[in-house]
XYZ file of N, CA and C in Angstrom:
702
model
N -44.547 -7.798 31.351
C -43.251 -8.271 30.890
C -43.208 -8.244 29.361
N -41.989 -7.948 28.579
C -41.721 -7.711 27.178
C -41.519 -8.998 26.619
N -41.858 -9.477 25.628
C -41.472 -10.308 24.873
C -40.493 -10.173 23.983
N -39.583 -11.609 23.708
C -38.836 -11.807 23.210
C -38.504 -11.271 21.546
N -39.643 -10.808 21.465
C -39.909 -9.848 19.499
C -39.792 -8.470 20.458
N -40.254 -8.010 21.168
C -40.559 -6.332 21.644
C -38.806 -6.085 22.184
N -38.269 -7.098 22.662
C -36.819 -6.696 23.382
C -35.984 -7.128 22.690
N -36.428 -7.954 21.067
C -35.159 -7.595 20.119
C -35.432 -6.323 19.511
N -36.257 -5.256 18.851
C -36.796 -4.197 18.623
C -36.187 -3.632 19.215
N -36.204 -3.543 20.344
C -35.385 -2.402 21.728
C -34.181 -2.291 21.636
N -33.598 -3.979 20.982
C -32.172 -3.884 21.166
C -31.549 -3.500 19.671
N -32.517 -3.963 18.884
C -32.348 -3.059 17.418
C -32.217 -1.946 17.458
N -32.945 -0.961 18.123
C -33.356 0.077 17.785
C -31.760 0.869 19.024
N -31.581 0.421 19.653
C -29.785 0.293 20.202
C -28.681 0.550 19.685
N -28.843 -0.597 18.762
C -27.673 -0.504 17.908
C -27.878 0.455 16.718
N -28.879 0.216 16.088
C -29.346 1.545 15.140
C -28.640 3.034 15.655
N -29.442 3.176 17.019
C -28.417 4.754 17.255
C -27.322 4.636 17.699
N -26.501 3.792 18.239
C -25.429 3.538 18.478
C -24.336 3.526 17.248
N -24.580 3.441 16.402
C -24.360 3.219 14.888
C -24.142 4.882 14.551
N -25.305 4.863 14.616
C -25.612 6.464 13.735
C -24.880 7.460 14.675
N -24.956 7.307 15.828
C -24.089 8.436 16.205
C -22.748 8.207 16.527
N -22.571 7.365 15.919
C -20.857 6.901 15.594
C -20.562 7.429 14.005
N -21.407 7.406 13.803
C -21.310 8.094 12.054
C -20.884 6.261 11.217
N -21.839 5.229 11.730
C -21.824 3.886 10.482
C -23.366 3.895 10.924
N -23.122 3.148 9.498
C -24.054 2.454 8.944
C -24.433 1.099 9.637
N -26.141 1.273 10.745
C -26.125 -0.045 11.346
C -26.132 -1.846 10.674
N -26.181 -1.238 9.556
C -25.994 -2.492 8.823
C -25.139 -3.529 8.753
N -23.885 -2.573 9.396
C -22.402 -3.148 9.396
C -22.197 -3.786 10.932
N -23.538 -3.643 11.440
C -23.068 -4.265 12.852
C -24.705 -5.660 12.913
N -23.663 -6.567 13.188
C -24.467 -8.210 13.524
C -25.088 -7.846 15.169
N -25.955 -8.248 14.848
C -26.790 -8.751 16.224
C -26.830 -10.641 16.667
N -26.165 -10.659 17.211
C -25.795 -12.602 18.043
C -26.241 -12.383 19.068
N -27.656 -13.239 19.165
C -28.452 -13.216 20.225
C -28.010 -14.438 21.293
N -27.717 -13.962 22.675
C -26.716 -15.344 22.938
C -27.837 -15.914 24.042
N -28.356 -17.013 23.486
C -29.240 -18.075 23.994
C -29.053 -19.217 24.998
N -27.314 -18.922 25.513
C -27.117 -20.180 26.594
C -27.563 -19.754 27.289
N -28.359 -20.871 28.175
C -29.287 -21.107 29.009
C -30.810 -20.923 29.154
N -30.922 -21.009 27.499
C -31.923 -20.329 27.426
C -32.828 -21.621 26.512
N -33.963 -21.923 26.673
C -34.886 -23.287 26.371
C -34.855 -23.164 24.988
N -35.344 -24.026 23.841
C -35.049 -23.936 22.695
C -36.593 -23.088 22.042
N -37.382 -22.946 23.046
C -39.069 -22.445 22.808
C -38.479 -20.729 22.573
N -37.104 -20.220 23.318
C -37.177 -19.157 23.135
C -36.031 -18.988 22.187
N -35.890 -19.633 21.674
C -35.029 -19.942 20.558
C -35.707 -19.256 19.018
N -36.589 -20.293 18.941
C -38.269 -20.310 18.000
C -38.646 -18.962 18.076
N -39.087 -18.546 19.786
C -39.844 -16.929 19.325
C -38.362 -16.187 19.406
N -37.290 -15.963 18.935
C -36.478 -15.400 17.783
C -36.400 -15.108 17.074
N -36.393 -16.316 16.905
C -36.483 -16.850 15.110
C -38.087 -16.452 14.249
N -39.329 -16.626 15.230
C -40.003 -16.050 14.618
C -40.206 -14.661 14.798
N -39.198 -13.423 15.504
C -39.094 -12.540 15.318
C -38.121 -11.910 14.349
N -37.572 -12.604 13.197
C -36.631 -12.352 12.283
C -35.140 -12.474 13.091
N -34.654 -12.891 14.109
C -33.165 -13.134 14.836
C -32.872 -14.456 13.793
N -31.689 -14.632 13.370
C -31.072 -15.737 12.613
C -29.782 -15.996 13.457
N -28.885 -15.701 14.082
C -27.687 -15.866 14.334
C -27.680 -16.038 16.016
N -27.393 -17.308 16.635
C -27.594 -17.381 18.048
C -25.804 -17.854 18.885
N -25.906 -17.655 19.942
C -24.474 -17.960 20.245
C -24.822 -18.939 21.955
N -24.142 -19.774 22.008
C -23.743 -20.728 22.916
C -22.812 -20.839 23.448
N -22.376 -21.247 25.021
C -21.481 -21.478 25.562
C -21.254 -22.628 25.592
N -21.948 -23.648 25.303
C -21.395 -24.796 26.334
C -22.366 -26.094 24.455
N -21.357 -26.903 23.853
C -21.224 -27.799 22.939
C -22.544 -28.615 23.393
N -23.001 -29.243 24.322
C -23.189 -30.185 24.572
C -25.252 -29.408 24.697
N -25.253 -28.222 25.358
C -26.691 -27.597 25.644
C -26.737 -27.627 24.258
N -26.029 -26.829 23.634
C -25.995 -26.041 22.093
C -26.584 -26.992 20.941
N -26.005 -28.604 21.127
C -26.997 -29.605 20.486
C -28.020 -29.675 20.917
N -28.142 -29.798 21.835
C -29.989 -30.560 22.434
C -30.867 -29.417 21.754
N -30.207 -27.942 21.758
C -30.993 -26.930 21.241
C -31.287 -27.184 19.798
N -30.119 -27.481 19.151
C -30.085 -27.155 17.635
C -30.726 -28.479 17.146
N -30.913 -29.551 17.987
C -31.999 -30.549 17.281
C -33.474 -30.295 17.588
N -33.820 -29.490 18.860
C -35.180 -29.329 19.031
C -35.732 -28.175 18.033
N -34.605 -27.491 17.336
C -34.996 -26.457 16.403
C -34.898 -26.415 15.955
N -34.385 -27.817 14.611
C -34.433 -28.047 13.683
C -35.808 -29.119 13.486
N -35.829 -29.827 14.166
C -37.387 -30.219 14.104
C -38.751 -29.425 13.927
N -38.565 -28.123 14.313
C -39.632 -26.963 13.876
C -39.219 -26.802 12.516
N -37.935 -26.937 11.976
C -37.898 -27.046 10.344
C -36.838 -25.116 10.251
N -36.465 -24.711 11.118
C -35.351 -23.451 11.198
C -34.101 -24.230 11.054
N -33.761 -23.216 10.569
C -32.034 -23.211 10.335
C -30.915 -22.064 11.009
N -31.333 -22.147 12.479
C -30.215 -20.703 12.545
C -28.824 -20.880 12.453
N -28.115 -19.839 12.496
C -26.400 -19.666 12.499
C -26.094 -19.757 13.766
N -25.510 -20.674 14.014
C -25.236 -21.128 15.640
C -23.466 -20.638 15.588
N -23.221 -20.129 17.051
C -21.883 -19.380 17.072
C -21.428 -19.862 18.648
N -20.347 -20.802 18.608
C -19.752 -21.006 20.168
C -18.803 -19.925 20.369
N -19.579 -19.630 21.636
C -18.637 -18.103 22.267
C -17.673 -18.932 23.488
N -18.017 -19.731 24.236
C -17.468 -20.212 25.360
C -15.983 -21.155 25.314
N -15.295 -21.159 25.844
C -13.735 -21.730 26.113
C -14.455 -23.167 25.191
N -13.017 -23.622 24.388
C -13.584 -25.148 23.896
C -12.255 -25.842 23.926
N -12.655 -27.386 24.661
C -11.545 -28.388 25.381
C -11.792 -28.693 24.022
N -10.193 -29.512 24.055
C -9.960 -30.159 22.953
C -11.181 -31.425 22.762
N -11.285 -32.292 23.580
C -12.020 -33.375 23.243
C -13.731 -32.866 23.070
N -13.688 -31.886 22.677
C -15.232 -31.340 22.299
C -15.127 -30.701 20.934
N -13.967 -30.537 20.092
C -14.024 -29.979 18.866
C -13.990 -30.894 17.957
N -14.464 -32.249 17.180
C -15.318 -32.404 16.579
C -16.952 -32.207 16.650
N -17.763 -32.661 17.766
C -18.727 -31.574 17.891
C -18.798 -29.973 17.321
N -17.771 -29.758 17.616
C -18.132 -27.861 17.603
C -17.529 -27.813 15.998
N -16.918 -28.672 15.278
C -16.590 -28.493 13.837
C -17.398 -29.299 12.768
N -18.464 -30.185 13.436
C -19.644 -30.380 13.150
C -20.922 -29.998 13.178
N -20.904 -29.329 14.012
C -22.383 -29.069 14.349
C -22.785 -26.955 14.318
N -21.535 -26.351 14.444
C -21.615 -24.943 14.748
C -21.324 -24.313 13.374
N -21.072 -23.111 13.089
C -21.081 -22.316 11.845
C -20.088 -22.063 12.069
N -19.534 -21.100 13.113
C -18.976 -20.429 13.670
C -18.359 -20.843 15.191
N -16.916 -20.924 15.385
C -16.355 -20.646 16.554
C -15.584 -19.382 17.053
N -15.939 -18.733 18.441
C -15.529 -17.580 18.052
C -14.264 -17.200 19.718
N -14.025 -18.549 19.484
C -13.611 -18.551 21.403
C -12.136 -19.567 21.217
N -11.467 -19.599 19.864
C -9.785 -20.197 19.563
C -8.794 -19.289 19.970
N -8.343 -19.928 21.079
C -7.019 -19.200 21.331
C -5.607 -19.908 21.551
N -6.051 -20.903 20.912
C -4.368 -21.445 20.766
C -4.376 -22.282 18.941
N -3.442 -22.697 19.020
C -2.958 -22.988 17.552
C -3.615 -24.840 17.432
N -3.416 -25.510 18.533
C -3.551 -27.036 18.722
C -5.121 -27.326 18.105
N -6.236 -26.131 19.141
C -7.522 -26.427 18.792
C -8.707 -26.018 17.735
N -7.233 -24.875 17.006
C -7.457 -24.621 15.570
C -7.289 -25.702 14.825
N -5.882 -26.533 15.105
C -5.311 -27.333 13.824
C -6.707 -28.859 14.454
N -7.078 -28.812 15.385
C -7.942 -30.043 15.505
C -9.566 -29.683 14.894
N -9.792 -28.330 14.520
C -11.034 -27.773 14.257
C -10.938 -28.346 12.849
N -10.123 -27.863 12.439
C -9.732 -27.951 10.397
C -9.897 -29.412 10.086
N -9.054 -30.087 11.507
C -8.471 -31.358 10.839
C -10.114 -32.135 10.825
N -11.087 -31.698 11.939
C -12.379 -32.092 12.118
C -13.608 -31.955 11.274
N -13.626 -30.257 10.388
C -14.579 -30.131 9.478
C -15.033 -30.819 8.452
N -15.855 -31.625 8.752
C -16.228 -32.753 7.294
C -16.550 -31.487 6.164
N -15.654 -32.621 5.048
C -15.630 -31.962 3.563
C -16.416 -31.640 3.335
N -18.042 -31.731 3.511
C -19.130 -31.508 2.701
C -19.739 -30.222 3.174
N -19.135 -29.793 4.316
C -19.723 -28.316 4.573
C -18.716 -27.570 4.168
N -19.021 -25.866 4.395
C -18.278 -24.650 4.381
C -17.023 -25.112 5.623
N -15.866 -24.270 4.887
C -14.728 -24.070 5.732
C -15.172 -23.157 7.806
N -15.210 -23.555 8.291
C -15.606 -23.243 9.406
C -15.472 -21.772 9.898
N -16.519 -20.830 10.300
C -15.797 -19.223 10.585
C -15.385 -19.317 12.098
N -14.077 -18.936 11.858
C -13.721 -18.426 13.567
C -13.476 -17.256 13.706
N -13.085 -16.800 15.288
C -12.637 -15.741 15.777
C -11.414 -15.996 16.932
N -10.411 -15.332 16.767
C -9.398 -15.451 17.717
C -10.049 -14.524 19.352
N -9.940 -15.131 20.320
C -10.438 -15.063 21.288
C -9.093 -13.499 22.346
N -9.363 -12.914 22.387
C -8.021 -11.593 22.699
C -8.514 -11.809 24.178
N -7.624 -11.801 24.913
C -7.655 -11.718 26.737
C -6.631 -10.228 26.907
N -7.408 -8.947 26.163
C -7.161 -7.854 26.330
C -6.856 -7.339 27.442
N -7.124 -7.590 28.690
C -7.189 -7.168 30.109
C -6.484 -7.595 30.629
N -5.944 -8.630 30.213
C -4.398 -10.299 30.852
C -4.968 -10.489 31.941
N -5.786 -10.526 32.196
C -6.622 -11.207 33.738
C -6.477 -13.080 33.769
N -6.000 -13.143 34.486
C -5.719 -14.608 34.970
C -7.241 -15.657 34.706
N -7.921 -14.930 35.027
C -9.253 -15.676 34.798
C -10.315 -16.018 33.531
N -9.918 -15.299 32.347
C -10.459 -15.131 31.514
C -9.681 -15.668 29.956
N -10.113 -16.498 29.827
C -9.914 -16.944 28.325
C -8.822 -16.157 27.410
N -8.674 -16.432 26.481
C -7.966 -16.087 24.945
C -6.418 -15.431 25.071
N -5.841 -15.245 23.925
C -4.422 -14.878 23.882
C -4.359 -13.514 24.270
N -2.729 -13.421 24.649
C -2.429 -11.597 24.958
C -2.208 -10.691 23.704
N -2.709 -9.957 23.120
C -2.667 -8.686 21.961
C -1.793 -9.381 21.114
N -0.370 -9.761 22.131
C 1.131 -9.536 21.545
C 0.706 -10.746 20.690
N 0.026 -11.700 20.940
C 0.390 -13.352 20.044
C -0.553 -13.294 19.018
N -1.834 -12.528 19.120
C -2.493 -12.692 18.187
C -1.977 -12.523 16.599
N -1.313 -12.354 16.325
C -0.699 -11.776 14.614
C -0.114 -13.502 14.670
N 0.801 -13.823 15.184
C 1.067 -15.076 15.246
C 0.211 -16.455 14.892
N -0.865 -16.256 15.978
C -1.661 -17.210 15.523
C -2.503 -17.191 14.768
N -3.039 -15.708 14.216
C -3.738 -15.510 12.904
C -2.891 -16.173 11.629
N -1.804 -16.186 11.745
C -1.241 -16.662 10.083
C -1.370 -17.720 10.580
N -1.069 -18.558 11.469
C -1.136 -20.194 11.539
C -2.775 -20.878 11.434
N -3.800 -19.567 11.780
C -4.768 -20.244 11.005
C -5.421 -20.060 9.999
N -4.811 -19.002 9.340
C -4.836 -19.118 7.884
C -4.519 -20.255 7.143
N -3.523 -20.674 7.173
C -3.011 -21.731 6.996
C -3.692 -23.103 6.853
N -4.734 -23.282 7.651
C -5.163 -23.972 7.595
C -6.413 -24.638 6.892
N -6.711 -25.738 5.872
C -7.750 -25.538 5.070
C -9.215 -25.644 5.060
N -9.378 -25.887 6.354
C -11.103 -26.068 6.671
C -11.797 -24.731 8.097
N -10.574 -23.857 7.907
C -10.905 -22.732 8.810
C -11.173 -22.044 8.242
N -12.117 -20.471 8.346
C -11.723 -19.287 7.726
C -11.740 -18.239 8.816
N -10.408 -17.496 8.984
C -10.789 -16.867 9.892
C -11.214 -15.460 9.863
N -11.969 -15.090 10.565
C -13.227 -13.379 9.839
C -12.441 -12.631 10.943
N -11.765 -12.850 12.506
C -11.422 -11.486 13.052
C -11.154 -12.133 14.453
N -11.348 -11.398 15.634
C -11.393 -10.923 16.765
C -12.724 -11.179 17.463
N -12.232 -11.574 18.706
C -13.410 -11.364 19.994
C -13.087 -11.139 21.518
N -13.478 -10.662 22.048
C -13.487 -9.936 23.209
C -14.121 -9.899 24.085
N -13.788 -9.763 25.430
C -14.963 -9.655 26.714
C -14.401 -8.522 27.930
N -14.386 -7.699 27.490
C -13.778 -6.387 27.936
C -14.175 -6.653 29.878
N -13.162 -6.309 30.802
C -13.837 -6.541 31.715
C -14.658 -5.654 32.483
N -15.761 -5.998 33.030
C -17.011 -5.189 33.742
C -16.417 -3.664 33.744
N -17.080 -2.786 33.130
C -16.780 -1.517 34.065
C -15.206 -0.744 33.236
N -15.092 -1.400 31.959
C -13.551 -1.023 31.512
C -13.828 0.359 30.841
N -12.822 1.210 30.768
C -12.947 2.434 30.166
C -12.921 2.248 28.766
N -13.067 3.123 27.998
C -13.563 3.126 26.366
C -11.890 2.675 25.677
N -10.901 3.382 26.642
C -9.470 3.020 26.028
C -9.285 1.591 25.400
N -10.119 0.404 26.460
C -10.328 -0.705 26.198
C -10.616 -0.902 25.127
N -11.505 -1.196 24.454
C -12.537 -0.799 23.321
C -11.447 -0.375 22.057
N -11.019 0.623 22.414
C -10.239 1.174 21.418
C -8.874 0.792 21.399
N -7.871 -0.204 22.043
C -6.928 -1.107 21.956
C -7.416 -1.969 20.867
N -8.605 -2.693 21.612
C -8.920 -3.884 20.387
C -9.478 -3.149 19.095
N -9.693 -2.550 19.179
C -10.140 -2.057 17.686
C -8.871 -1.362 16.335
N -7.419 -0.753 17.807
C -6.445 -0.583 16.963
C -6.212 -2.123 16.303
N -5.937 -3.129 17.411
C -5.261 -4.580 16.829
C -6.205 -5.174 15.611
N -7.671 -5.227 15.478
C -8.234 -5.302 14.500
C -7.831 -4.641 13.419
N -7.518 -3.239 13.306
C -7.583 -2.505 12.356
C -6.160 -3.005 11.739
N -4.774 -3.133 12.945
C -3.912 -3.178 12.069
C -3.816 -4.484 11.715
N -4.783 -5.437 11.488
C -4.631 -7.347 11.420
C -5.808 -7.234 9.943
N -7.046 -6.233 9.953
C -8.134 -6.372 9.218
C -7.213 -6.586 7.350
N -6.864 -5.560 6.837
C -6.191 -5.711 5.617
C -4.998 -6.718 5.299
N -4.135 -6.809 6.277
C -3.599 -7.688 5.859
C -3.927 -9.435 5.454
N -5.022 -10.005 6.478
C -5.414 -10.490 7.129
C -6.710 -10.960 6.375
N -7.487 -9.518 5.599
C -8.902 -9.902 5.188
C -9.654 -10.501 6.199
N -9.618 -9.887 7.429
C -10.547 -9.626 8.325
C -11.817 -9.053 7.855
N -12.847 -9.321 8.514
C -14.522 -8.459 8.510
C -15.329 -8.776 9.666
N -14.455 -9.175 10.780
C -15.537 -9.239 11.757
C -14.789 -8.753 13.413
N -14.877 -8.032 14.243
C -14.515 -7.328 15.707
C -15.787 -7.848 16.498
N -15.744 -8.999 17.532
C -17.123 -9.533 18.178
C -16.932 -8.616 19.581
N -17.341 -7.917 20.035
C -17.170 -7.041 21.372
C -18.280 -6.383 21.090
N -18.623 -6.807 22.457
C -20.284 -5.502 23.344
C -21.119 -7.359 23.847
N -22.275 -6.358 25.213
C -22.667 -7.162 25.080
C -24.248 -6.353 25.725
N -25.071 -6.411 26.615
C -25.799 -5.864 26.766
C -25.633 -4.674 27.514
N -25.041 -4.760 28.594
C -24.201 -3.476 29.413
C -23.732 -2.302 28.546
N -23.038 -3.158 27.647
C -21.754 -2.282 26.759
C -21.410 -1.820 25.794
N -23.145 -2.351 24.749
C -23.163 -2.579 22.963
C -22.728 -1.318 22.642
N -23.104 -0.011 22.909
C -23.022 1.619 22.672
C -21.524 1.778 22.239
N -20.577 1.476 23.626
C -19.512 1.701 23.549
C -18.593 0.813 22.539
N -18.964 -0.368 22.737
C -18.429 -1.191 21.787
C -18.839 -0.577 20.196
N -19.683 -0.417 19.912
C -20.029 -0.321 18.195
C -19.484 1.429 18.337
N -19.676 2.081 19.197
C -18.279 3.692 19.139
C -17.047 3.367 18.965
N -16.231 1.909 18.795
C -15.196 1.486 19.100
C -15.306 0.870 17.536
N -16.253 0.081 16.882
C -15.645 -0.086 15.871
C -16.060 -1.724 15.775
N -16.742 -2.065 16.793
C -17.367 -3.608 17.084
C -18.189 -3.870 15.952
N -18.101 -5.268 14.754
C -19.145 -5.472 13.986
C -19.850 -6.302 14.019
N -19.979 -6.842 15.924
C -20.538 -7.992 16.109
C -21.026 -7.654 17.625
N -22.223 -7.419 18.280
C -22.404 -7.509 19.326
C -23.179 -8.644 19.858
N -22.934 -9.657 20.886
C -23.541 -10.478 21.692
C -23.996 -10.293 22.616
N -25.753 -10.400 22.605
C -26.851 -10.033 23.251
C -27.076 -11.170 23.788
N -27.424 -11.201 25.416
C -28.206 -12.155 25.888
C -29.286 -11.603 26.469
N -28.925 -10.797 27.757
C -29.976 -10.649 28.759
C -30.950 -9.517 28.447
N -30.585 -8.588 27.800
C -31.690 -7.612 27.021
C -32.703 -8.555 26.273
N -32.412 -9.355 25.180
C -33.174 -10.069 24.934
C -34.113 -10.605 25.366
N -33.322 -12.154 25.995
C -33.837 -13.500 26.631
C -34.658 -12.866 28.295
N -33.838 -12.423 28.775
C -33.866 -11.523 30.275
C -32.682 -12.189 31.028
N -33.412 -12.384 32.519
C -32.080 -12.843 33.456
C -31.440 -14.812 32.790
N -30.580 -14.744 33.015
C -30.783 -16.546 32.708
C -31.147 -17.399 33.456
N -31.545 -18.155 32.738
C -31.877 -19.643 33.800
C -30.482 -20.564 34.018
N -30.829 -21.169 34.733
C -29.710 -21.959 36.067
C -29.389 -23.096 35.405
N -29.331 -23.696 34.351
C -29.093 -25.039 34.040
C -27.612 -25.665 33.725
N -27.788 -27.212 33.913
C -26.644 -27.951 33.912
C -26.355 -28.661 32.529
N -25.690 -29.151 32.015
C -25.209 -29.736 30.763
C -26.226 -31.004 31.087
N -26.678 -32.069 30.720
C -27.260 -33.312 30.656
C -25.922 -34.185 30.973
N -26.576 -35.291 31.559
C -25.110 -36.264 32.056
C -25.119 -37.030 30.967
N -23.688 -37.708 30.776
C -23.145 -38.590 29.310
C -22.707 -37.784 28.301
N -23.020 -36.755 28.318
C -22.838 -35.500 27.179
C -21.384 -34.652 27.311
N -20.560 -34.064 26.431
C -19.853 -33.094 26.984
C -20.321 -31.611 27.159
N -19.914 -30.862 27.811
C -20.564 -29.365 28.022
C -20.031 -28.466 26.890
């Protein structure tokens, strides 16, 4: 079995040609190693494989992690990818770098209103439900321009772009919708970040123009089964 340094390498070395034979520079594409469900020990051998930037679903795992790994004395860039209820965003405007899963205007204006002064303005991502599937998170194409200026607007947000979860099996057209709506939101907007790909899909996504792919199971491997802790929110 590969370790957690040998199968970020693998997944480096991924995006590297995925990059290059897109004609960019892999530099321009983030690696977010996404660690829900995943123990905070494999957190550490990450981190001691040079990974800095980790992503979470669920507020409530995402602490228990980020205190057992700050006690080793690390500092990673923690990024919530997963749907966030209102009564969980002070947590997530305390404790995260990055939210990358806002798709309405309410749990923006409660993110801003939440960021204590003494840190950085908070990075988000508007959450796109590209596919309009009933089941899946974030706004339709059409609203996003909308709610990008309303969280501009706001003074403890900054918002860097777009994120995506293309569904299983979608053709490249996919891919390349969200990458038009990025492109025509990036300048006006001062955008720098498109979060789409994930282990299935990184290739196609960074051919599309993705400057953010979220890795779990290449990494970590299959996930483990766990529940939020009781008293806690998820």
């Amino acid at each position: 079995m590969r370790s957690i340094h040998d199968n970020l390498q693998a997944v480096r070395q991924r995006i590297d040609a995925a990059a290059k034979a897109a004609g960019r520079d892999p530099r321009e594409v983030t690696l977010l190693a996404v660690s829900k469900t995943q123990p905070a020990a494999a957190v550490e051998e990450a981190l001691a494989a040079g990974q800095r930037a980790f992503g979470e679903n669920y507020v409530q795992e995402a602490l228990e992690k980020m205190d057992a790994v700050g006690r080793a004395g690390a500092r990673p860039e923690w990024h919530l990818i997963g749907p966030l209820q209102s009564n969980k965003t002070r947590l997530a405007a305390e404790r995260f770098d990055w939210v990358q899963s806002v798709a309405d205007g309410r749990i923006a204006r409660r993110l801003s209103a939440q960021r204590p002064q003494a840190l950085a303005p908070l990075n988000v991502l508007i959450q796109v439900n590209a596919s309009g599937e009933a089941t899946k998170s974030g706004v339709a194409p059409a609203e996003v321009a909308a709610l990008a200026r309303a969280i501009q607007a706001l003074p403890r947000l900054r918002l860097r772009g777009l994120m995506a979860v293309p569904e299983p099996g979608a053709e490249r057209a996919r891919y390349a919708e969200l990458r038009s709506l990025y492109e025509k939101l990036k300048g006006p907007l001062r955008l720098d970040t498109l979060s789409v790909g994930m282990s299935d899909d990184l290739e196609t996504a960074i051919a599309e123009g993705a400057t953010m792919v979220r890795i779990g199971t290449a990494i970590f491997g299959a996930r483990a089964k766990v529940k939020p802790a009781a008293g806690l929110p998820a």
